[in-house]
Tab-separated table of C-alpha atoms and ligand atoms in Angstrom:
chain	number	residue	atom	x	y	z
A	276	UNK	CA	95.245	70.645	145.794
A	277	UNK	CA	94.088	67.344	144.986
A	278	UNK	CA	95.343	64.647	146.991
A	279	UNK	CA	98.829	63.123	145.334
A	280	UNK	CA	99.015	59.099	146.133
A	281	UNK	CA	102.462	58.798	144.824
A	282	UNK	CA	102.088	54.856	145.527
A	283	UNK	CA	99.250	54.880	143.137
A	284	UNK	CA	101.477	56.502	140.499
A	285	UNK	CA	103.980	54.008	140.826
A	286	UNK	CA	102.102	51.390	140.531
A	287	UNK	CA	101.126	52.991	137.312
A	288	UNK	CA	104.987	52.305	135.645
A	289	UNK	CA	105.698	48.969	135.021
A	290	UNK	CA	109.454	49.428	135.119
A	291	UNK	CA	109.694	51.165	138.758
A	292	UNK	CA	109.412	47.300	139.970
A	293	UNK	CA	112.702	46.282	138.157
A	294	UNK	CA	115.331	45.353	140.589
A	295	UNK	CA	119.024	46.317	139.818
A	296	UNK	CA	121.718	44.595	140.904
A	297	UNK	CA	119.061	42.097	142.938
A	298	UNK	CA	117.672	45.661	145.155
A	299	UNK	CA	114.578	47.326	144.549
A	300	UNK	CA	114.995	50.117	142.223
A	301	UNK	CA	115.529	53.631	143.139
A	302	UNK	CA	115.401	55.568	139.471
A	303	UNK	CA	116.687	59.277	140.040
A	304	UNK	CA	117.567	60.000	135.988
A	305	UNK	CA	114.420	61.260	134.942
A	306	UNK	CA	115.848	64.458	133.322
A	307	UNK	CA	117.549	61.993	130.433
A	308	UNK	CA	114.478	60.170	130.193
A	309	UNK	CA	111.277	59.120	131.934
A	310	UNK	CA	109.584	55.620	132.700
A	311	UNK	CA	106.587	55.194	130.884
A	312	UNK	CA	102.690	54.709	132.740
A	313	UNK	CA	101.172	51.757	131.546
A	314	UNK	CA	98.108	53.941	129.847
A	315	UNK	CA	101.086	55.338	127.315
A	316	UNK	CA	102.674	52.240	126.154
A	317	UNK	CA	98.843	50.469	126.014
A	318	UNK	CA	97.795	53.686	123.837
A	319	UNK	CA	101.097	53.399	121.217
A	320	UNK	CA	100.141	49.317	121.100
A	321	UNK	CA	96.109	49.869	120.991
A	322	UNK	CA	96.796	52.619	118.123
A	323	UNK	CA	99.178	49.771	116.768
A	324	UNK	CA	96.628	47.125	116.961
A	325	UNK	CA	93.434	48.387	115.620
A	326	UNK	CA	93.911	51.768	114.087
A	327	UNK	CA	97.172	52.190	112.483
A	328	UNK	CA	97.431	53.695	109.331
A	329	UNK	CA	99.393	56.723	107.964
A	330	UNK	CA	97.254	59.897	108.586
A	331	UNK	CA	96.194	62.922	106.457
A	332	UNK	CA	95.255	61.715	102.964
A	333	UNK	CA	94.029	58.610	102.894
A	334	UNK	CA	90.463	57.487	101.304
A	335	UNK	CA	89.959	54.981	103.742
A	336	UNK	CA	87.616	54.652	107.248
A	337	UNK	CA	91.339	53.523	109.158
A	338	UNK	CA	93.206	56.211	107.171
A	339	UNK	CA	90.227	59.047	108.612
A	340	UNK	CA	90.298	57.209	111.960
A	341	UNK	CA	94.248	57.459	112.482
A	342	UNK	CA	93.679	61.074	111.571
A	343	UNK	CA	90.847	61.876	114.276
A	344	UNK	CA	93.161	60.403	116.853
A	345	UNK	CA	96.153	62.136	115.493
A	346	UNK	CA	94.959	65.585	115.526
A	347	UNK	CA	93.110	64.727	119.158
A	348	UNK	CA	96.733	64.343	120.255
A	349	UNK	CA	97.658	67.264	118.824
A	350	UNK	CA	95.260	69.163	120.959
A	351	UNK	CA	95.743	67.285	123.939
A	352	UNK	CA	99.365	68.497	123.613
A	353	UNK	CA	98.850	71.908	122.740
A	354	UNK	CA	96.399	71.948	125.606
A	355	UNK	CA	98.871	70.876	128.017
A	356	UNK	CA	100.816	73.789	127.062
A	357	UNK	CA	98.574	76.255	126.873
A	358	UNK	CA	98.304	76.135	123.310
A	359	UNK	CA	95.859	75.949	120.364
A	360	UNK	CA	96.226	73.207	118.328
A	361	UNK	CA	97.453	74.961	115.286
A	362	UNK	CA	100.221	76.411	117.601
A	363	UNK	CA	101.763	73.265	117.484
A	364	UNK	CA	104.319	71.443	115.575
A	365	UNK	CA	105.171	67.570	116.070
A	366	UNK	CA	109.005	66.807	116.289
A	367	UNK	CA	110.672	64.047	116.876
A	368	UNK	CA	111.929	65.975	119.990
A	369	UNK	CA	113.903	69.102	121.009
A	370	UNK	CA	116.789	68.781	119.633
A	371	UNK	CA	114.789	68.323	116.720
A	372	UNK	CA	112.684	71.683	117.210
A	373	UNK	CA	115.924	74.001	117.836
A	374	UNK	CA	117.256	72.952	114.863
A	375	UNK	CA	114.245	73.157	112.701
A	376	UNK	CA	113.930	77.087	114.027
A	377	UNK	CA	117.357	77.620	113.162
A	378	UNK	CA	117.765	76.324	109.818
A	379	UNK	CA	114.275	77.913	109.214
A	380	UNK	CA	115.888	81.496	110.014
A	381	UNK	CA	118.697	80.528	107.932
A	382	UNK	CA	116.603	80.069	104.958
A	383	UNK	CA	114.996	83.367	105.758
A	384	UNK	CA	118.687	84.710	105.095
A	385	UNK	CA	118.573	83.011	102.059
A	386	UNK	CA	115.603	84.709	101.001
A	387	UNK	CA	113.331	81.703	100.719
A	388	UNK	CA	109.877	81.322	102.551
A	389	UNK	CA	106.807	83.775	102.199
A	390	UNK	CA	108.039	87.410	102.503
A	391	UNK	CA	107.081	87.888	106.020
A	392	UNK	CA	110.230	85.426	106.252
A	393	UNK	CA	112.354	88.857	105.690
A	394	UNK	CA	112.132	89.988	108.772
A	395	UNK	CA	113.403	86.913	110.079
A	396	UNK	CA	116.321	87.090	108.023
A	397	UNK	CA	120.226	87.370	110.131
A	398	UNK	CA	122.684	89.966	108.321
A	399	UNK	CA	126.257	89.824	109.208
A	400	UNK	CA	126.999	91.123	112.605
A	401	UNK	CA	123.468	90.417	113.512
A	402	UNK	CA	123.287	88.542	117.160
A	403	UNK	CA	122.194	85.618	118.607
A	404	UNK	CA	122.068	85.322	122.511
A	405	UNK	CA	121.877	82.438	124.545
A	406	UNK	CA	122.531	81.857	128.192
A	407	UNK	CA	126.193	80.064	129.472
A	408	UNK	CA	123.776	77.107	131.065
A	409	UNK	CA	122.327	75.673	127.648
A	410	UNK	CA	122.119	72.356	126.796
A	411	UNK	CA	124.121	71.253	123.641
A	412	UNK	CA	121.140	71.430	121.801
A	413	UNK	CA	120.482	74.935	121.997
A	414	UNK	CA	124.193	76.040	121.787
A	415	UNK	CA	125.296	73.999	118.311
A	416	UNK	CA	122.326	74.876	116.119
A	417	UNK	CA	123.120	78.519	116.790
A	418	UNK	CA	126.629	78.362	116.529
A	419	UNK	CA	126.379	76.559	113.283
A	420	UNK	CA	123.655	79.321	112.120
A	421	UNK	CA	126.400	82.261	112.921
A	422	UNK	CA	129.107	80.420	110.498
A	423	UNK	CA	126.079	80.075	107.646
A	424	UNK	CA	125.096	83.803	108.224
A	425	UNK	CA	128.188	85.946	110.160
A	426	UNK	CA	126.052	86.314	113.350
A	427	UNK	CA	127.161	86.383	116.376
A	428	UNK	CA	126.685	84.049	118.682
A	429	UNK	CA	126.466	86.073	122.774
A	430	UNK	CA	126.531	84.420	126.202
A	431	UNK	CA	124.593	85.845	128.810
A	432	UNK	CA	126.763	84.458	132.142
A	433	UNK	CA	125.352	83.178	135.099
A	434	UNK	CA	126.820	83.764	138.170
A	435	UNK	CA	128.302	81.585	140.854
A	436	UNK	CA	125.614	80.264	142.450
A	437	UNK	CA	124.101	79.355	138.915
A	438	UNK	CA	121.110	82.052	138.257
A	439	UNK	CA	121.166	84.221	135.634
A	440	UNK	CA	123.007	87.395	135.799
A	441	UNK	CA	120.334	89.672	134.609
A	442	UNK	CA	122.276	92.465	134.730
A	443	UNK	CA	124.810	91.134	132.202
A	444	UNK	CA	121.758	89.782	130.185
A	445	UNK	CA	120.661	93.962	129.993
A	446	UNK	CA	124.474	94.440	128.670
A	447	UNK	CA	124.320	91.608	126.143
A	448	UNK	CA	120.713	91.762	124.643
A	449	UNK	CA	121.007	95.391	122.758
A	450	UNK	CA	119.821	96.492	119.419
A	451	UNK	CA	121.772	93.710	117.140
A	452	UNK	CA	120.229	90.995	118.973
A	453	UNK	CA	117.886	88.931	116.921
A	454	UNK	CA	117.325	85.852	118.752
A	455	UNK	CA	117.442	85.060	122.288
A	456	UNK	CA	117.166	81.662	122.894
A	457	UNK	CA	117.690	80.000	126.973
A	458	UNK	CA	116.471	77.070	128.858
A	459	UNK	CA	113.464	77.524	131.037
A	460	UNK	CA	115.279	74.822	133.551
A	461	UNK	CA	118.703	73.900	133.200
A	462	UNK	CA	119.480	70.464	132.993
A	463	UNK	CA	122.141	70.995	135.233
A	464	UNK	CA	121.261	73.630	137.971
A	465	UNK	CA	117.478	72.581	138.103
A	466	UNK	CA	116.964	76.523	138.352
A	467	UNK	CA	113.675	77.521	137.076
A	468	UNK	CA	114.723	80.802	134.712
A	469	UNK	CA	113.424	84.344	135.157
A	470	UNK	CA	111.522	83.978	131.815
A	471	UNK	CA	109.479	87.109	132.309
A	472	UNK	CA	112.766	88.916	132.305
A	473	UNK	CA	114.497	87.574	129.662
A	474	UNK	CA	111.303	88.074	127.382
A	475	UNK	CA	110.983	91.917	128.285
A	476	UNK	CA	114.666	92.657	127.523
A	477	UNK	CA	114.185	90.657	124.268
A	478	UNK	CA	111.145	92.395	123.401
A	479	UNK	CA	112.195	95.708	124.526
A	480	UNK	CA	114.789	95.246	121.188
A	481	UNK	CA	112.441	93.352	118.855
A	482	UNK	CA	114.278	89.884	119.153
A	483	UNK	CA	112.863	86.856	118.806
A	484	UNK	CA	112.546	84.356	122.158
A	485	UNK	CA	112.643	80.349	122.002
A	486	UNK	CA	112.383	78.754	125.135
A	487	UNK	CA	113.962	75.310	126.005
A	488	UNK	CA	110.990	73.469	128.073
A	489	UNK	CA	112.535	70.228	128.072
A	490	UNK	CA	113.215	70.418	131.815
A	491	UNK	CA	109.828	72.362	132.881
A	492	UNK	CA	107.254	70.231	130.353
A	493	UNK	CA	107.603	67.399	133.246
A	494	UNK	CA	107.524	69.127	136.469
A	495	UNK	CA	105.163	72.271	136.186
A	496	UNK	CA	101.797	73.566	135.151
A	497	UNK	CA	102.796	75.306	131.772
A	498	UNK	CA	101.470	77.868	129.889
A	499	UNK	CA	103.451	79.272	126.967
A	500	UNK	CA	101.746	81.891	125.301
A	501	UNK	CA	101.357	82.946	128.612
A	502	UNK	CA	104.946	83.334	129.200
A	503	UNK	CA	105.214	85.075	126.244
A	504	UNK	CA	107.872	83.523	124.199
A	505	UNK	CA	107.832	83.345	120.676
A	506	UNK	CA	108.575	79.625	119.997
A	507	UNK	CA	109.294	76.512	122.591
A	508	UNK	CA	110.396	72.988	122.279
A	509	UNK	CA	110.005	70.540	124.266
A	510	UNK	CA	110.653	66.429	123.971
A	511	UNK	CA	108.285	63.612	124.826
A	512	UNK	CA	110.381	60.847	126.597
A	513	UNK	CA	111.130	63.288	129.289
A	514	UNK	CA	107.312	63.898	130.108
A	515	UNK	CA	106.497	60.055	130.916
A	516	UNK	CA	105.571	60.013	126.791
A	517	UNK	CA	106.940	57.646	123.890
A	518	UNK	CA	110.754	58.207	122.154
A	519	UNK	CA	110.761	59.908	118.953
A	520	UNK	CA	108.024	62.819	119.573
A	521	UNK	CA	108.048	66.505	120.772
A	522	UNK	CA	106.530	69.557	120.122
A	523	UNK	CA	107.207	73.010	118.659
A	524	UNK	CA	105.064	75.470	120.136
A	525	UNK	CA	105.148	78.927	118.033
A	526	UNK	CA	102.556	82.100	118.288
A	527	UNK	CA	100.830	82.244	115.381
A	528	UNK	CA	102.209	85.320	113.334
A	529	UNK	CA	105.833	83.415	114.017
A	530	UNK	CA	104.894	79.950	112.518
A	531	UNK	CA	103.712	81.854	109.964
A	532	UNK	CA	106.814	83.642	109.121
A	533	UNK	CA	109.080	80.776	109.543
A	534	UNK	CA	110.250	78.884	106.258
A	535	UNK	CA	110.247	75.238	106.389
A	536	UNK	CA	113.312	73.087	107.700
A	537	UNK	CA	112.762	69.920	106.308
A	538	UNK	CA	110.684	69.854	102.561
A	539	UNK	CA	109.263	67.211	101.159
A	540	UNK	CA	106.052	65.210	101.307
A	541	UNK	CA	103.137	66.197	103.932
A	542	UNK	CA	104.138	69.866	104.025
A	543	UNK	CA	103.481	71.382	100.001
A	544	UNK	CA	99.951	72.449	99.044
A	545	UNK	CA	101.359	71.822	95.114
A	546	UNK	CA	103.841	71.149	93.085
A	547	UNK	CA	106.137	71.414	89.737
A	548	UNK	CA	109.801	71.122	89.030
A	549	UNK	CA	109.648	75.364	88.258
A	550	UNK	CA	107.769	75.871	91.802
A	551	UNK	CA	106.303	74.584	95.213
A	552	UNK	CA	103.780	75.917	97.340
A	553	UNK	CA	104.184	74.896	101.186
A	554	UNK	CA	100.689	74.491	103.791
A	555	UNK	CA	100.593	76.904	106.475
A	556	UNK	CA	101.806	76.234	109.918
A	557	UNK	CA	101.766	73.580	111.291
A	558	UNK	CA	102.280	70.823	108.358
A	559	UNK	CA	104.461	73.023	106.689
A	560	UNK	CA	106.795	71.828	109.537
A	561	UNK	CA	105.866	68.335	109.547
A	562	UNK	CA	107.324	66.806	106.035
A	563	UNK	CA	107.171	63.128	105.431
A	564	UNK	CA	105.358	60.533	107.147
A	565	UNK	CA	104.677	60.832	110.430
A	566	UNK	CA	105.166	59.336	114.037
A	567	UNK	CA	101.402	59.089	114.786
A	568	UNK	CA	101.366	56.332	117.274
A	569	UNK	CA	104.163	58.232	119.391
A	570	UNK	CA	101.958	61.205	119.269
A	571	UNK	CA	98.810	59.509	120.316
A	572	UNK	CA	100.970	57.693	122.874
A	573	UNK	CA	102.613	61.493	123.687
A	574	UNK	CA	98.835	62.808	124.237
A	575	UNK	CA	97.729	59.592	126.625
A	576	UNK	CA	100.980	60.502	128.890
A	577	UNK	CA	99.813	64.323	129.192
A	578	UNK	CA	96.095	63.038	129.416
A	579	UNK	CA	97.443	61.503	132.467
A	580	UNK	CA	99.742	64.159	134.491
A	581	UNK	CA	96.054	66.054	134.342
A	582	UNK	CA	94.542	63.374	135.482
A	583	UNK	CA	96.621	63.637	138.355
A	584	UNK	CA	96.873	67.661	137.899
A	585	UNK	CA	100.400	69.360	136.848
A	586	UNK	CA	100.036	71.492	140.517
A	587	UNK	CA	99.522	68.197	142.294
A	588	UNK	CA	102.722	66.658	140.680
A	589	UNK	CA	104.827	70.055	140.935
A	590	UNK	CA	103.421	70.045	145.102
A	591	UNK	CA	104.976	66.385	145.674
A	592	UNK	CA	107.734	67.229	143.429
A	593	UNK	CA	108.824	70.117	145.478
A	594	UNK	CA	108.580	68.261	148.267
A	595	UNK	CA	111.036	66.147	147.154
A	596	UNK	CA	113.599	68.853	145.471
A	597	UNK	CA	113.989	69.720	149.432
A	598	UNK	CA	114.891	66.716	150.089
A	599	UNK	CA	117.610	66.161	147.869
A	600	UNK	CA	118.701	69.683	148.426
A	601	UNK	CA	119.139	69.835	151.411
A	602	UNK	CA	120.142	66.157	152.357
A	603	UNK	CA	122.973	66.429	149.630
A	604	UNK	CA	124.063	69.851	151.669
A	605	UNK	CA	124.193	67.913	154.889
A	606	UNK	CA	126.823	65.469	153.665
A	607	UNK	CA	130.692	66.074	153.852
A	608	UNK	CA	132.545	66.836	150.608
A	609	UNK	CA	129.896	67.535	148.578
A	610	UNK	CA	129.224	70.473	146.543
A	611	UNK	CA	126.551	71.513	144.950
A	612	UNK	CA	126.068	72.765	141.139
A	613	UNK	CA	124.535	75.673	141.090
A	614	UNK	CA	122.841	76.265	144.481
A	615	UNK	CA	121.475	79.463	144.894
A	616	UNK	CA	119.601	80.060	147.840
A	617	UNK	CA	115.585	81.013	147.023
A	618	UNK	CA	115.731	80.205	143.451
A	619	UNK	CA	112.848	78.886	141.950
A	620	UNK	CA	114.065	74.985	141.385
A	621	UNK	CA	112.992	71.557	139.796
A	622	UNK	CA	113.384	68.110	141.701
A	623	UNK	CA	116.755	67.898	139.771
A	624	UNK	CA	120.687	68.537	141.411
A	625	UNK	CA	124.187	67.980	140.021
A	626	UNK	CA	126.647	67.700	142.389
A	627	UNK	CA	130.560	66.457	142.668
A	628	UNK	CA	131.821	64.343	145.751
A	629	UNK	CA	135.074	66.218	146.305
A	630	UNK	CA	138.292	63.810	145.505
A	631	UNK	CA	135.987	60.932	144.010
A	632	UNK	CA	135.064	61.454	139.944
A	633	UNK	CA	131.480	61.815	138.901
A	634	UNK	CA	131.749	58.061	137.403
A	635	UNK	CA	132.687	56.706	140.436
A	636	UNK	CA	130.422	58.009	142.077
A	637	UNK	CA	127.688	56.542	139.653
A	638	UNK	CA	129.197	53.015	140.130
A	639	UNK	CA	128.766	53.380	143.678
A	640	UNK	CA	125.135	54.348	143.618
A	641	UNK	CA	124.257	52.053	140.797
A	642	UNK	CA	125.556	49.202	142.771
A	643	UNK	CA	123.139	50.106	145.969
A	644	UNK	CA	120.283	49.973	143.057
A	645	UNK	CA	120.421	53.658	143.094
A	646	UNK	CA	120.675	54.998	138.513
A	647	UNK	CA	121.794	58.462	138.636
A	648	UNK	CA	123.280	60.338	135.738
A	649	UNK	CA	126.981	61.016	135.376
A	650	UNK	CA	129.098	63.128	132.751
A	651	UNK	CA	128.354	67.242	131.665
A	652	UNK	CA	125.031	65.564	130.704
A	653	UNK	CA	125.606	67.533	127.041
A	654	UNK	CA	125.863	70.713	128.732
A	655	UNK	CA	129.907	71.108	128.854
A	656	UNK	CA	130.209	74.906	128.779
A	657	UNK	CA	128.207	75.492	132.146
A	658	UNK	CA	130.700	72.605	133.620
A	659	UNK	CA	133.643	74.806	132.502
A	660	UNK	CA	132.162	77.983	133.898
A	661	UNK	CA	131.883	75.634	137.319
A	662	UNK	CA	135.160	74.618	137.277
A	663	UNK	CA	134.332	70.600	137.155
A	664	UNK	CA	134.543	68.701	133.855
A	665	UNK	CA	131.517	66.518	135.467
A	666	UNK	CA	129.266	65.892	137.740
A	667	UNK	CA	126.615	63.164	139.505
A	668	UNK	CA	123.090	64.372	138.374
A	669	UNK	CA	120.203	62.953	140.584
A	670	UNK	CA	116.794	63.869	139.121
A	671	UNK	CA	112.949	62.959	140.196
A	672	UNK	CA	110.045	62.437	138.677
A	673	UNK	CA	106.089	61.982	139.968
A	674	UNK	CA	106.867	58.623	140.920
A	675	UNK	CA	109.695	59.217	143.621
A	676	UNK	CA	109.197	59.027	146.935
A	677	UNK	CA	111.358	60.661	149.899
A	678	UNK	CA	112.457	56.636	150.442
A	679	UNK	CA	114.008	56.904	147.053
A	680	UNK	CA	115.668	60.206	147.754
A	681	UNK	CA	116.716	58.811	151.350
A	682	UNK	CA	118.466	55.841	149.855
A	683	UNK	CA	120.407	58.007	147.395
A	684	UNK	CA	121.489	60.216	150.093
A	685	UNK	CA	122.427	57.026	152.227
A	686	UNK	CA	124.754	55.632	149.533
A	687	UNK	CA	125.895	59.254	148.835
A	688	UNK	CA	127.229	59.588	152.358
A	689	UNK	CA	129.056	56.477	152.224
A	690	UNK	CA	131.202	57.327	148.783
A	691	UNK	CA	134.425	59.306	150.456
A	692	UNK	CA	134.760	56.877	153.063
A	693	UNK	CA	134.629	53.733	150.410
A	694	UNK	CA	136.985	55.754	148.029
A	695	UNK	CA	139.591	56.600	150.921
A	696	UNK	CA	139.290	60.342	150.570
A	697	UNK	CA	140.851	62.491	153.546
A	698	UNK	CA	138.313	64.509	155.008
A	699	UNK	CA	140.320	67.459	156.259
A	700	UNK	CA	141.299	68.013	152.863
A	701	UNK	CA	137.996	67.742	151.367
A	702	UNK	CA	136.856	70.284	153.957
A	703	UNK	CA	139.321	72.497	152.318
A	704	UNK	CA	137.515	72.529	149.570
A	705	UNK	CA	134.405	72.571	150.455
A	706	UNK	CA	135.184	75.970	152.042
A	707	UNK	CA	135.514	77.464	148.351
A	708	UNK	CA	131.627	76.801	147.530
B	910	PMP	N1	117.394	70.686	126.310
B	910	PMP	C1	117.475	70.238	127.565
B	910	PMP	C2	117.457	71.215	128.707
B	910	PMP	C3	117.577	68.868	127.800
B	910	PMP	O1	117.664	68.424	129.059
B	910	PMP	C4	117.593	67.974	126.691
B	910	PMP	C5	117.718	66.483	126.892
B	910	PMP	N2	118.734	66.108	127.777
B	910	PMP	C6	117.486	68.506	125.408
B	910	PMP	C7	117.383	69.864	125.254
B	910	PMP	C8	117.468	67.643	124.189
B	910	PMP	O2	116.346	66.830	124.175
B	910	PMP	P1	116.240	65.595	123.167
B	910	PMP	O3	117.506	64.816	123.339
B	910	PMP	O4	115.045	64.856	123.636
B	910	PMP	O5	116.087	66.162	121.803
């Protein structure tokens, strides 16, 4: 492996030397968002500066130029994915992305699109399977595509220690299933999904796969057609890129079946009031104008993570997930979400302090300089099947360093004695991990 110089890195992000609160500080909320290198925010201003103009049909030498770079983003991204260039879609993030593949099967149902589109099309009783550790994002857009077509939306449940029960997965995904759509990493667990498995059993009964990479785009070398899912999202803040960009990854024959989401400009090779013709894949996803700096600035952020190489990053990053792991085990009254021994895992843990709520704990940390997430960080069912309503979320990035973990795990340990809470009792509970 190349040689990882994580103080090099952070001297990359201008905003790791912010001080909170008067400390140095220690920024362990990556999995909302990511800081930004300095070589992403000068690409979005350089863009800005000297070659902005709106891409695609313009006459002009800045209108051609903005294009160039555009589309060199576009392969830069796909690239980091594993992806040719026509594979991928621009969003303006996941959310965006689930949504846009599930209003696009819902106007297969309506019988619009090309009529490869049919076999996309939901009939009532038709199912749609997701897992019970989804983020909002891919739980809503499928709900709200069962009430527009009378499918049904499944749960595959995950067991106790927060993996995947496969076997129920077997029992769920059966001959009505159409669509099986899971995260590759929860936002919650940090468990890296068995995708391999999910895609056979989805295969083996002709439904369609769409993979949540939000929480895997940052952290690993990734290769979707490779894993052999049919469509992905991912979102750019979250992979040290700009707001307001993400990508769509779909094999080819998929794309091509999908109906648009959004119409309009940018995606129609002609039109008349009696008729429109839509562009193939990807601009027929991409109507109106579009976020071209973010996607040039998108494409410097995963020029750099292979600069620095994606098994590099994952090798530090691992080294870190230990940390957390296991110093957050070591310390009284608290329990872990989701902490099954040997999983695969992410540099990301939820956890509750037993007797103190999630938002106190978050005060607590913030006021050592230590930003941590607090809430069901949009993912309220797999809270439920927890039994908490929330948690503390501490997640890492490429630019943490064991001193950051360390002082989160310092202030950690000091919460139930600042907040009064009886030990013995929170023993008690501990014992029912
Ligand atoms: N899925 C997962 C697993 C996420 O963590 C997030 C962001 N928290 C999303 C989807 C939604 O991403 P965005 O808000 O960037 O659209």
């Amino acid at each position: 492996l190349p040689a990882f110089d994580v103080a090099a890195v952070r001297a990359d992000f201008p905003l790791l030397a912010e001080s909170v609160q008067g400390m140095p500080l220690v920024y362990l909320d990556s999995a909302a968002t990511s800081q930004k290198p300095r070589v992403v925010l000068d690409a979005e201003r350089d863009f800005l500066e000297r070659s902005n103009a709106a891409v695609h049909r313009g006459a002009h030498t800045l209108a051609a130029e903005a294009t160039e770079l555009y589309e060199d983003a576009r392969a830069a991204v796909a690239g980091f994915v594993g992806a040719a260039p026509d594979d991928l879609v621009w969003t303006h993030g996941a959310t965006e992305g689930l949504n846009l593949i599930a209003y696009a099967i819902g106007n297969a149902t309506l019988g619009r699109g090309a009529p490869a589109s049919a076999r996309l099309a939901l009939r009532p009783g038709d199912e749609l399977a997701v897992t019970e550790a989804e983020h909002h994002a891919n739980i809503v857009p499928w709900q709200e595509l069962a009430a527009r077509t009378g499918a049904i939306l499944r749960v595959i449940r995950i067991r106790d220690d927060g993996s995947v029960d496969l076997d129920h997965a077997a029992e769920v995904i059966g001959s009505r299933t159409r669509v099986v759509a899971f995260t590759h990493v929860s936002n919650v667990l940090g468990i890296v999904n068995p995708v391999a498995e999910i895609v056979a059993l989805a295969q083996g009964v002709g439904a369609l796969t769409v993979l949540d990479a939000c929480q895997s785009a940052p952290h690993l070398p990734l290769d979707l057609p490779g894993l052999g899912v049919d469509l992905a999202v991912f979102s750019g803040h979250k992979m040290q890129g700009p707001y307001g960009i993400g990508g769509l990854y779909g094999r080819r024959e998929v794309l091509a079946a999908l109906p648009p989401f959004l119409t309009g400009g940018s995606m129609i090779t002609h039109v008349t009031f009696e008729r429109t013709e839509f562009l193939p894949p990807p601009q027929r996803f991409e109507a109106g104008t579009q976020p071209v700096s973010q996607a040039i600035a998108l494409a410097a952020s995963v020029r750099y993570l292979e600069g620095l190489g994606m098994a590099a990053v994952h090798a530090h990053e691992q080294m870190l997930e230990r940390r957390v792991r296991e110093g957050l085990a070591g310390i009284d009254g608290v329990r872990l979400l989701g902490a099954a021994d040997g999983a695969e895992r992410v540099a990301l843990q939820a956890f509750v302090v037993d007797g103190v709520h999630a938002h106190d704990v978050g005060q607590f940390l913030d006021a050592r300089g230590v930003a941590v997430r607090v809430g069901h960080h949009c993912a309220e069912p797999v809270h439920a099947r927890l039994g908490v309503t929330a948690s503390v979320r501490a997640s890492a990035a490429l630019y943490n360093t064991i001193e950051d973990v360390d002082r989160m795990l310092e202030a950690v340990s000091g919460v139930r004695a600042y907040f009064g809470v009886d030990g013995a009792i929170a023993a008690g509970v501990r014992a029912c991990d």
